[in-house]
Amino acid sequence: MRDTLTEPARRTPVLGEYEVVVLGGGPAGMAAAVAAARAGRSTLLVERYGFLGGMGTAAGVTNFCGLHANVHGDIRQVVHGVADDLLQRIDALGGLNAPHALFGKTVAQAYDTAAYKIAADDLLADAGVQVLFHALAAGAVMDTASRVQALLLETKSGRRAALGRTFIDCSGDGDLAAWAGARYEKGDGAGHMLYPSTMFRINGVDPRRAGRAWEAIPRLMAQAEAEGRWRFPRKGAIVRPQKSGIEWRVNLTQLANADGDAMDGTDALELSEAEILGRQQIASVAGFLKEVPGFEASYIVDIAPQVGIRETRRVMGHYLLTERDVLDCASFDDTIGVNGWPLELHLKGDVEFRWPKIPESRGFNHLPYRMVVPQGLDNLWVAGRCASMTHEAQSAARVTGACFVMGQAAGTAAALALDAGCSASQVDVAALQSRLEAAGAYLGRN
């Protein structure tokens, strides 16, 4: 069998020319696009699905993590700016839960995915962002070795090229950065990445009888395994109610390849296998849940459209956020916002949390601007889980809160770079910080 095939040359139609092109419609991409458009820049956001939200909708995560931090024992929201605008819109649609406690150390906040999708559409339309749905990024065209000229897209209208003066990679997988030649890492140095999961939701739960079922379920799982009646893909069950108490979200799958390592979300064949394995595991887990009081009549109402990927490429930037930065609540002069989530390592068969000292510490670390600026590229930023972090630090700063922070900073920085005619690494950080704070972002400096 041939290893390669030479395609005929083609003339690719230009979709349009933009000042800012954003790849990926998750929290990082939404925040980046909104920030750039509000700065008066023509902005295109490219999304592979027909809706926004990233892993929060496409992978069915259904709750925001990292919006809050435990600040010396006081749990408070520390991510603001564009995030607030989205939360307010979801809440106005009746789709936002009050924050719920986790481990007695922090909180997360659940939402309805339908409300999220509608709210996200409204947020981007209000900012003046042009959104292109059902478009799969396929490659990059370079002006020079350090400047991206165009993002190549496969659409229902055929292949198109989006020309841009600046680009922001919020793909989660660092696709655009990798095509542009950026250095990146995958995994812990030995190739081991955080394990993916497939999320699902069940309906038909009796909320009165279920009560605080999330506290009892780990014990019931251990008992069922000890009796040989059920086997589970991992420990660390997350089973929580949605806005309506009859509907609960379930995070209890773990997807490994034939070697037992985490499925690689950048490998098309492994990703396909992961989708099938996730649904197989869901069928088993849903059967077990019928044994839980209050869940006897429950049924699967939704399986996420795609596998929930936690880690693939991490692009090497001008600073690499580390585990110690997270655990020691590090400060940086070039802070663009904060991360208040602990390390959340999805290891083989389990989930391990590592926390800063709580309540002794302020409970959050700064996120430096340098981590969203790839080495060797002048007009490209990376934001979200593909930004510049070690494997361990990425397990914390990959969650929603930090993605909003990085995205808003990248979109604002792109606008400033266009104003000044400078590269990403030359952006005036003090001006960036001032503009972020004027837009409502919290940088953790006070």
Short mmCIF file of C-alpha atoms in Angstrom, two decimals:
data_model
loop_
_atom_site.label_atom_id
_atom_site.label_comp_id
_atom_site.label_asym_id
_atom_site.label_seq_id
_atom_site.Cartn_x
_atom_site.Cartn_y
_atom_site.Cartn_z
CA MET A 1 0.00 0.00 0.00
CA ARG A 2 1.22 3.51 -0.80
CA ASP A 3 2.30 5.73 2.06
CA THR A 4 1.45 8.96 0.25
CA LEU A 5 -0.55 10.27 -2.68
CA THR A 6 0.23 13.46 -4.60
CA GLU A 7 -2.82 15.70 -4.90
CA PRO A 8 -3.20 17.93 -7.95
CA ALA A 9 -2.53 21.63 -7.42
CA ARG A 10 -5.64 23.69 -6.78
CA ARG A 11 -6.70 27.31 -6.62
CA THR A 12 -8.49 27.74 -3.29
CA PRO A 13 -11.29 30.33 -3.12
CA VAL A 14 -10.82 32.98 -0.44
CA LEU A 15 -13.61 33.07 2.12
CA GLY A 16 -12.65 36.57 3.22
CA GLU A 17 -9.94 38.78 4.64
CA TYR A 18 -10.05 39.52 8.37
CA GLU A 19 -7.98 41.33 10.92
CA VAL A 20 -8.42 38.51 13.45
CA VAL A 21 -9.16 34.85 12.66
CA VAL A 22 -10.02 32.63 15.63
CA LEU A 23 -10.04 28.84 15.34
CA GLY A 24 -12.34 27.06 17.80
CA GLY A 25 -15.60 28.12 19.43
CA GLY A 26 -15.04 26.98 23.01
CA PRO A 27 -14.70 29.39 25.94
CA ALA A 28 -11.23 30.50 24.83
CA GLY A 29 -12.33 31.06 21.24
CA MET A 30 -15.52 32.85 22.19
CA ALA A 31 -13.71 35.18 24.59
CA ALA A 32 -10.96 35.86 22.05
CA ALA A 33 -13.38 36.66 19.25
CA VAL A 34 -15.59 38.87 21.41
CA ALA A 35 -12.61 40.79 22.78
CA ALA A 36 -11.16 41.39 19.30
CA ALA A 37 -14.50 42.41 17.79
CA ARG A 38 -15.27 44.76 20.67
CA ALA A 39 -11.91 46.41 19.99
CA GLY A 40 -13.23 47.26 16.53
CA ARG A 41 -11.41 44.55 14.60
CA SER A 42 -13.04 42.49 11.83
CA THR A 43 -13.18 39.03 13.38
CA LEU A 44 -13.98 35.57 12.08
CA LEU A 45 -14.58 32.64 14.42
CA VAL A 46 -14.35 29.18 12.84
CA GLU A 47 -16.12 26.25 14.51
CA ARG A 48 -16.33 22.64 13.35
CA TYR A 49 -19.81 22.02 14.81
CA GLY A 50 -23.07 23.93 14.33
CA PHE A 51 -22.92 25.46 17.80
CA LEU A 52 -20.48 27.09 20.20
CA GLY A 53 -19.26 25.99 23.62
CA GLY A 54 -16.40 23.62 22.85
CA MET A 55 -16.07 20.74 25.27
CA GLY A 56 -18.78 22.39 27.38
CA THR A 57 -21.42 21.54 24.79
CA ALA A 58 -19.84 19.22 22.21
CA ALA A 59 -18.45 16.94 24.93
CA GLY A 60 -21.36 17.45 27.34
CA VAL A 61 -19.31 18.77 30.26
CA THR A 62 -22.35 20.82 31.42
CA ASN A 63 -20.63 22.61 34.26
CA PHE A 64 -18.14 25.46 34.52
CA CYS A 65 -14.99 24.68 36.49
CA GLY A 66 -12.41 27.25 37.50
CA LEU A 67 -14.63 30.34 37.60
CA HIS A 68 -14.14 30.40 41.37
CA ALA A 69 -11.25 30.10 43.81
CA ASN A 70 -10.90 29.46 47.52
CA VAL A 71 -9.28 32.72 48.63
CA HIS A 72 -8.12 32.24 52.23
CA GLY A 73 -11.25 30.22 52.95
CA ASP A 74 -13.63 32.52 51.06
CA ILE A 75 -14.91 30.91 47.86
CA ARG A 76 -15.44 33.67 45.33
CA GLN A 77 -15.70 34.15 41.57
CA VAL A 78 -12.32 35.21 40.18
CA VAL A 79 -12.94 35.00 36.42
CA HIS A 80 -14.85 37.95 35.01
CA GLY A 81 -15.07 40.02 31.83
CA VAL A 82 -16.48 38.16 28.81
CA ALA A 83 -17.29 35.23 31.10
CA ASP A 84 -19.75 37.40 33.04
CA ASP A 85 -21.53 38.40 29.84
CA LEU A 86 -22.04 34.77 28.91
CA LEU A 87 -23.16 33.72 32.40
CA GLN A 88 -25.74 36.51 32.51
CA ARG A 89 -27.19 35.41 29.19
CA ILE A 90 -27.41 31.75 30.25
CA ASP A 91 -29.03 32.79 33.53
CA ALA A 92 -31.58 34.99 31.72
CA LEU A 93 -32.64 31.87 29.80
CA GLY A 94 -33.14 29.95 33.05
CA GLY A 95 -30.23 27.64 32.31
CA LEU A 96 -27.72 28.41 35.07
CA ASN A 97 -27.52 26.59 38.40
CA ALA A 98 -26.23 28.16 41.58
CA PRO A 99 -22.61 27.10 42.26
CA HIS A 100 -22.37 23.73 44.01
CA ALA A 101 -19.73 22.68 46.53
CA LEU A 102 -16.90 20.31 45.58
CA PHE A 103 -14.76 18.52 48.16
CA GLY A 104 -15.46 21.29 50.67
CA LYS A 105 -12.73 23.30 48.94
CA THR A 106 -14.26 24.99 45.90
CA VAL A 107 -17.37 25.14 43.72
CA ALA A 108 -18.41 24.47 40.13
CA GLN A 109 -21.46 25.79 38.31
CA ALA A 110 -23.76 23.65 36.17
CA TYR A 111 -25.70 24.88 33.15
CA ASP A 112 -28.14 23.66 30.55
CA THR A 113 -26.38 23.02 27.24
CA ALA A 114 -29.26 24.31 25.12
CA ALA A 115 -29.27 27.61 27.02
CA TYR A 116 -25.48 27.80 26.66
CA LYS A 117 -25.69 27.43 22.87
CA ILE A 118 -28.35 30.14 22.53
CA ALA A 119 -26.53 32.49 24.90
CA ALA A 120 -23.23 32.02 23.07
CA ASP A 121 -24.83 32.84 19.71
CA ASP A 122 -26.28 36.02 21.20
CA LEU A 123 -22.97 37.03 22.80
CA LEU A 124 -21.00 36.79 19.55
CA ALA A 125 -23.69 38.41 17.44
CA ASP A 126 -23.87 41.32 19.87
CA ALA A 127 -20.08 41.79 19.61
CA GLY A 128 -20.19 41.74 15.80
CA VAL A 129 -18.23 38.50 15.30
CA GLN A 130 -18.70 36.64 12.02
CA VAL A 131 -19.14 32.96 12.83
CA LEU A 132 -18.48 30.15 10.36
CA PHE A 133 -20.01 26.86 11.50
CA HIS A 134 -19.48 23.40 10.02
CA ALA A 135 -15.93 24.28 8.99
CA LEU A 136 -13.05 21.91 9.71
CA ALA A 137 -9.57 23.43 9.78
CA ALA A 138 -7.30 21.61 7.34
CA GLY A 139 -4.00 23.48 7.19
CA ALA A 140 -2.13 26.76 7.20
CA VAL A 141 -0.50 28.88 4.51
CA MET A 142 2.53 30.88 5.66
CA ASP A 143 3.69 34.31 4.47
CA THR A 144 7.09 33.71 6.03
CA ALA A 145 8.41 31.15 8.49
CA SER A 146 7.06 33.29 11.35
CA ARG A 147 3.83 34.71 9.89
CA VAL A 148 0.59 32.92 9.09
CA GLN A 149 -1.17 34.15 5.97
CA ALA A 150 -4.26 31.96 5.84
CA LEU A 151 -6.18 29.20 7.58
CA LEU A 152 -7.38 26.49 5.18
CA LEU A 153 -10.88 25.18 5.82
CA GLU A 154 -13.05 22.33 4.58
CA THR A 155 -16.66 23.52 4.44
CA LYS A 156 -19.98 22.40 2.95
CA SER A 157 -19.18 24.89 0.19
CA GLY A 158 -15.84 23.21 -0.49
CA ARG A 159 -12.29 24.17 0.55
CA ARG A 160 -11.84 27.81 1.48
CA ALA A 161 -9.01 30.02 2.72
CA ALA A 162 -9.55 32.56 5.51
CA LEU A 163 -6.93 35.28 5.16
CA GLY A 164 -5.94 37.10 8.32
CA ARG A 165 -3.57 39.68 9.73
CA THR A 166 -3.57 37.87 13.07
CA PHE A 167 -4.66 34.39 14.16
CA ILE A 168 -5.66 32.86 17.50
CA ASP A 169 -5.54 29.09 17.92
CA CYS A 170 -8.26 28.02 20.34
CA SER A 171 -8.68 24.60 18.75
CA GLY A 172 -7.81 22.77 21.96
CA ASP A 173 -5.45 20.54 19.99
CA GLY A 174 -3.10 23.31 18.84
CA ASP A 175 -3.87 22.42 15.22
CA LEU A 176 -3.10 25.78 13.64
CA ALA A 177 0.02 26.31 15.73
CA ALA A 178 1.33 22.88 14.77
CA TRP A 179 0.69 23.48 11.06
CA ALA A 180 2.47 26.84 11.38
CA GLY A 181 5.56 25.08 12.71
CA ALA A 182 5.27 25.81 16.43
CA ARG A 183 7.06 23.50 18.85
CA TYR A 184 4.75 21.46 21.04
CA GLU A 185 4.68 18.59 23.53
CA LYS A 186 2.19 15.83 24.20
CA GLY A 187 1.79 14.12 27.54
CA ASP A 188 4.10 13.75 30.51
CA GLY A 189 7.37 13.24 28.63
CA ALA A 190 6.73 9.54 28.29
CA GLY A 191 3.77 10.02 25.98
CA HIS A 192 1.09 9.57 28.66
CA MET A 193 -1.74 12.09 28.31
CA LEU A 194 -4.75 12.74 30.53
CA TYR A 195 -7.43 10.16 29.79
CA PRO A 196 -10.52 11.30 27.84
CA SER A 197 -14.11 10.58 28.87
CA THR A 198 -17.50 10.48 27.20
CA MET A 199 -20.14 12.40 29.14
CA PHE A 200 -23.83 11.55 29.21
CA ARG A 201 -27.01 12.70 30.89
CA ILE A 202 -29.84 10.66 32.36
CA ASN A 203 -33.45 11.61 32.98
CA GLY A 204 -36.25 10.12 35.06
CA VAL A 205 -34.46 10.54 38.40
CA ASP A 206 -36.60 11.00 41.52
CA PRO A 207 -34.79 13.96 43.14
CA ARG A 208 -36.39 13.40 46.54
CA ARG A 209 -35.25 9.80 46.82
CA ALA A 210 -31.92 10.46 45.10
CA GLY A 211 -31.01 13.19 47.58
CA ARG A 212 -27.23 13.63 47.76
CA ALA A 213 -26.64 10.52 45.70
CA TRP A 214 -23.19 11.73 44.61
CA GLU A 215 -22.00 10.99 48.16
CA ALA A 216 -23.33 7.41 48.17
CA ILE A 217 -22.45 6.36 44.62
CA PRO A 218 -18.68 5.77 45.18
CA ARG A 219 -19.48 3.44 48.08
CA LEU A 220 -22.12 1.59 46.03
CA MET A 221 -19.63 1.23 43.17
CA ALA A 222 -17.00 -0.28 45.46
CA GLN A 223 -19.58 -2.69 46.89
CA ALA A 224 -20.81 -3.74 43.43
CA GLU A 225 -17.24 -4.40 42.23
CA ALA A 226 -16.40 -6.35 45.38
CA GLU A 227 -19.43 -8.55 44.75
CA GLY A 228 -18.35 -9.07 41.13
CA ARG A 229 -21.59 -7.65 39.72
CA TRP A 230 -20.15 -4.59 37.93
CA ARG A 231 -16.80 -3.35 36.73
CA PHE A 232 -16.12 0.34 36.20
CA PRO A 233 -13.63 2.04 33.89
CA ARG A 234 -12.39 4.30 36.67
CA LYS A 235 -12.91 5.61 40.18
CA GLY A 236 -13.78 9.25 40.84
CA ALA A 237 -17.46 9.17 39.85
CA ILE A 238 -19.04 12.54 39.08
CA VAL A 239 -22.84 12.21 39.10
CA ARG A 240 -24.64 15.50 39.71
CA PRO A 241 -28.07 17.06 39.10
CA GLN A 242 -28.76 19.60 36.39
CA LYS A 243 -31.09 22.60 36.68
CA SER A 244 -34.02 20.21 36.84
CA GLY A 245 -33.56 17.60 39.56
CA ILE A 246 -34.92 14.86 37.31
CA GLU A 247 -31.90 15.21 34.99
CA TRP A 248 -28.34 14.37 36.07
CA ARG A 249 -24.98 14.48 34.30
CA VAL A 250 -22.60 11.54 34.55
CA ASN A 251 -18.81 11.59 34.17
CA LEU A 252 -17.65 8.03 34.79
CA THR A 253 -15.96 6.74 31.64
CA GLN A 254 -12.28 6.50 30.80
CA LEU A 255 -11.02 5.80 27.29
CA ALA A 256 -7.81 3.87 26.72
CA ASN A 257 -6.26 2.52 23.54
CA ALA A 258 -5.11 -1.05 22.96
CA ASP A 259 -1.87 -0.35 24.89
CA GLY A 260 -3.79 0.95 27.90
CA ASP A 261 -2.68 4.55 27.33
CA ALA A 262 -5.02 7.49 26.91
CA MET A 263 -6.70 7.72 23.54
CA ASP A 264 -4.99 10.36 21.40
CA GLY A 265 -7.48 12.99 20.27
CA THR A 266 -5.22 13.98 17.35
CA ASP A 267 -5.21 10.43 15.92
CA ALA A 268 -8.29 9.95 13.73
CA LEU A 269 -8.37 6.17 14.16
CA GLU A 270 -7.95 6.27 17.94
CA LEU A 271 -10.56 9.01 18.21
CA SER A 272 -13.00 6.85 16.26
CA GLU A 273 -12.34 3.88 18.55
CA ALA A 274 -12.80 6.15 21.58
CA GLU A 275 -16.29 7.18 20.45
CA ILE A 276 -17.40 3.54 20.26
CA LEU A 277 -15.73 2.56 23.55
CA GLY A 278 -17.30 5.53 25.33
CA ARG A 279 -20.80 4.48 24.35
CA GLN A 280 -20.09 0.89 25.40
CA GLN A 281 -18.98 2.07 28.83
CA ILE A 282 -22.01 4.36 29.13
CA ALA A 283 -24.40 1.46 28.55
CA SER A 284 -22.79 -0.40 31.46
CA VAL A 285 -22.63 2.58 33.80
CA ALA A 286 -26.27 3.48 33.12
CA GLY A 287 -27.26 -0.07 34.04
CA PHE A 288 -25.49 0.21 37.38
CA LEU A 289 -27.11 3.56 38.15
CA LYS A 290 -30.55 1.94 38.06
CA GLU A 291 -29.56 0.24 41.34
CA VAL A 292 -29.06 3.61 43.07
CA PRO A 293 -32.07 4.78 45.12
CA GLY A 294 -34.02 7.32 43.10
CA PHE A 295 -32.46 6.21 39.82
CA GLU A 296 -34.54 3.05 39.25
CA ALA A 297 -36.55 4.60 36.41
CA SER A 298 -33.66 6.60 34.95
CA TYR A 299 -32.76 6.41 31.28
CA ILE A 300 -30.09 7.89 29.02
CA VAL A 301 -31.43 11.11 27.52
CA ASP A 302 -28.26 12.31 25.81
CA ILE A 303 -24.75 11.14 24.95
CA ALA A 304 -22.31 13.93 24.16
CA PRO A 305 -21.72 14.54 20.43
CA GLN A 306 -18.03 13.82 20.89
CA VAL A 307 -15.46 12.34 23.26
CA GLY A 308 -14.32 14.77 25.95
CA ILE A 309 -10.62 15.39 25.27
CA ARG A 310 -8.54 16.70 28.16
CA GLU A 311 -5.06 16.87 26.68
CA THR A 312 -3.32 16.62 23.33
CA ARG A 313 -0.75 19.14 22.06
CA ARG A 314 0.63 21.81 24.38
CA VAL A 315 2.30 24.55 22.34
CA MET A 316 5.63 25.85 23.63
CA GLY A 317 5.37 29.54 24.42
CA HIS A 318 7.64 32.14 25.97
CA TYR A 319 6.73 30.76 29.42
CA LEU A 320 5.73 27.24 30.45
CA LEU A 321 3.27 27.22 33.35
CA THR A 322 4.31 24.54 35.87
CA GLU A 323 2.83 22.38 38.59
CA ARG A 324 4.66 24.45 41.21
CA ASP A 325 3.14 27.63 39.77
CA VAL A 326 -0.33 26.19 40.39
CA LEU A 327 0.34 24.71 43.83
CA ASP A 328 2.34 27.70 45.07
CA CYS A 329 -0.19 30.24 43.72
CA ALA A 330 2.52 31.96 41.69
CA SER A 331 2.42 35.63 40.71
CA PHE A 332 3.66 37.08 37.42
CA ASP A 333 4.24 40.70 36.39
CA ASP A 334 2.56 39.96 33.05
CA THR A 335 -0.59 38.45 34.55
CA ILE A 336 -3.63 38.35 32.26
CA GLY A 337 -5.95 36.73 34.82
CA VAL A 338 -6.04 33.86 37.26
CA ASN A 339 -6.58 30.12 37.55
CA GLY A 340 -8.26 28.88 40.72
CA TRP A 341 -8.65 25.20 39.79
CA PRO A 342 -6.38 22.54 41.32
CA LEU A 343 -4.41 19.92 39.42
CA GLU A 344 -6.94 17.38 38.13
CA LEU A 345 -4.99 14.44 36.77
CA HIS A 346 -7.06 11.80 35.01
CA LEU A 347 -4.74 8.86 35.50
CA LYS A 348 -5.22 5.21 34.63
CA GLY A 349 -8.33 4.05 36.46
CA ASP A 350 -8.61 7.09 38.70
CA VAL A 351 -8.68 10.87 39.11
CA GLU A 352 -6.12 12.59 41.34
CA PHE A 353 -6.57 16.13 42.67
CA ARG A 354 -3.66 18.16 44.02
CA TRP A 355 -4.52 21.41 45.76
CA PRO A 356 -2.76 24.55 46.87
CA LYS A 357 -2.76 24.96 50.63
CA ILE A 358 -6.36 25.79 51.47
CA PRO A 359 -7.36 27.97 53.29
CA GLU A 360 -3.84 29.22 54.05
CA SER A 361 -3.18 30.41 50.47
CA ARG A 362 -5.05 32.80 48.20
CA GLY A 363 -6.06 29.74 46.15
CA PHE A 364 -5.19 30.98 42.65
CA ASN A 365 -2.17 31.47 40.41
CA HIS A 366 -1.62 34.18 37.85
CA LEU A 367 -1.64 33.22 34.18
CA PRO A 368 1.22 35.07 32.41
CA TYR A 369 0.78 36.63 28.98
CA ARG A 370 3.88 34.77 27.78
CA MET A 371 2.07 31.42 27.95
CA VAL A 372 -0.30 32.40 25.10
CA VAL A 373 2.52 33.55 22.78
CA PRO A 374 4.16 30.68 20.84
CA GLN A 375 7.87 30.77 20.23
CA GLY A 376 8.94 31.77 16.73
CA LEU A 377 5.60 33.05 15.42
CA ASP A 378 4.77 36.73 15.07
CA ASN A 379 1.04 36.90 14.43
CA LEU A 380 -0.31 33.84 16.24
CA TRP A 381 -1.57 33.34 19.80
CA VAL A 382 -2.71 30.11 21.48
CA ALA A 383 -5.40 30.07 24.16
CA GLY A 384 -7.11 27.29 26.07
CA ARG A 385 -5.89 23.79 26.84
CA CYS A 386 -3.28 23.92 24.05
CA ALA A 387 -1.44 26.91 25.61
CA SER A 388 2.08 26.71 27.03
CA MET A 389 1.92 24.53 30.16
CA THR A 390 3.50 21.38 31.50
CA HIS A 391 1.46 18.19 31.54
CA GLU A 392 0.68 18.67 35.25
CA ALA A 393 -0.15 22.39 35.09
CA GLN A 394 -2.37 21.79 32.06
CA SER A 395 -4.55 19.50 34.18
CA ALA A 396 -5.53 22.61 36.14
CA ALA A 397 -5.53 25.45 33.62
CA ARG A 398 -7.33 23.48 30.88
CA VAL A 399 -10.72 24.10 32.54
CA THR A 400 -13.31 26.69 31.58
CA GLY A 401 -12.25 29.55 33.84
CA ALA A 402 -8.65 29.70 32.66
CA CYS A 403 -9.77 29.26 29.04
CA PHE A 404 -11.96 32.36 29.29
CA VAL A 405 -9.00 34.26 30.78
CA MET A 406 -6.52 33.24 28.09
CA GLY A 407 -8.98 33.81 25.27
CA GLN A 408 -9.98 37.30 26.31
CA ALA A 409 -6.31 38.24 26.73
CA ALA A 410 -5.33 36.82 23.33
CA GLY A 411 -8.15 38.61 21.52
CA THR A 412 -7.30 41.87 23.25
CA ALA A 413 -3.58 41.41 22.53
CA ALA A 414 -4.27 40.77 18.84
CA ALA A 415 -6.13 44.07 18.63
CA LEU A 416 -3.28 45.87 20.39
CA ALA A 417 -0.70 44.29 18.07
CA LEU A 418 -2.67 45.53 15.07
CA ASP A 419 -2.86 49.00 16.61
CA ALA A 420 0.90 49.11 17.17
CA GLY A 421 1.99 47.18 14.09
CA CYS A 422 3.99 44.82 16.29
CA SER A 423 4.38 41.07 16.83
CA ALA A 424 2.64 39.07 19.54
CA SER A 425 5.74 39.03 21.74
CA GLN A 426 6.14 42.81 21.46
CA VAL A 427 2.67 43.74 22.73
CA ASP A 428 2.76 46.36 25.52
CA VAL A 429 1.77 44.23 28.51
CA ALA A 430 0.86 47.22 30.70
CA ALA A 431 -1.52 48.45 27.99
CA LEU A 432 -2.96 44.94 27.66
CA GLN A 433 -3.56 44.71 31.40
CA SER A 434 -5.23 48.13 31.48
CA ARG A 435 -7.54 47.21 28.64
CA LEU A 436 -8.42 43.86 30.24
CA GLU A 437 -9.28 45.48 33.56
CA ALA A 438 -11.33 48.17 31.81
CA ALA A 439 -13.31 45.32 30.23
CA GLY A 440 -14.06 43.83 33.66
CA ALA A 441 -11.38 41.11 33.83
CA TYR A 442 -9.78 40.29 37.18
CA LEU A 443 -5.99 39.99 37.03
CA GLY A 444 -5.41 39.00 40.65
CA ARG A 445 -3.20 41.99 41.39
CA ASN A 446 -5.12 43.22 44.43
#
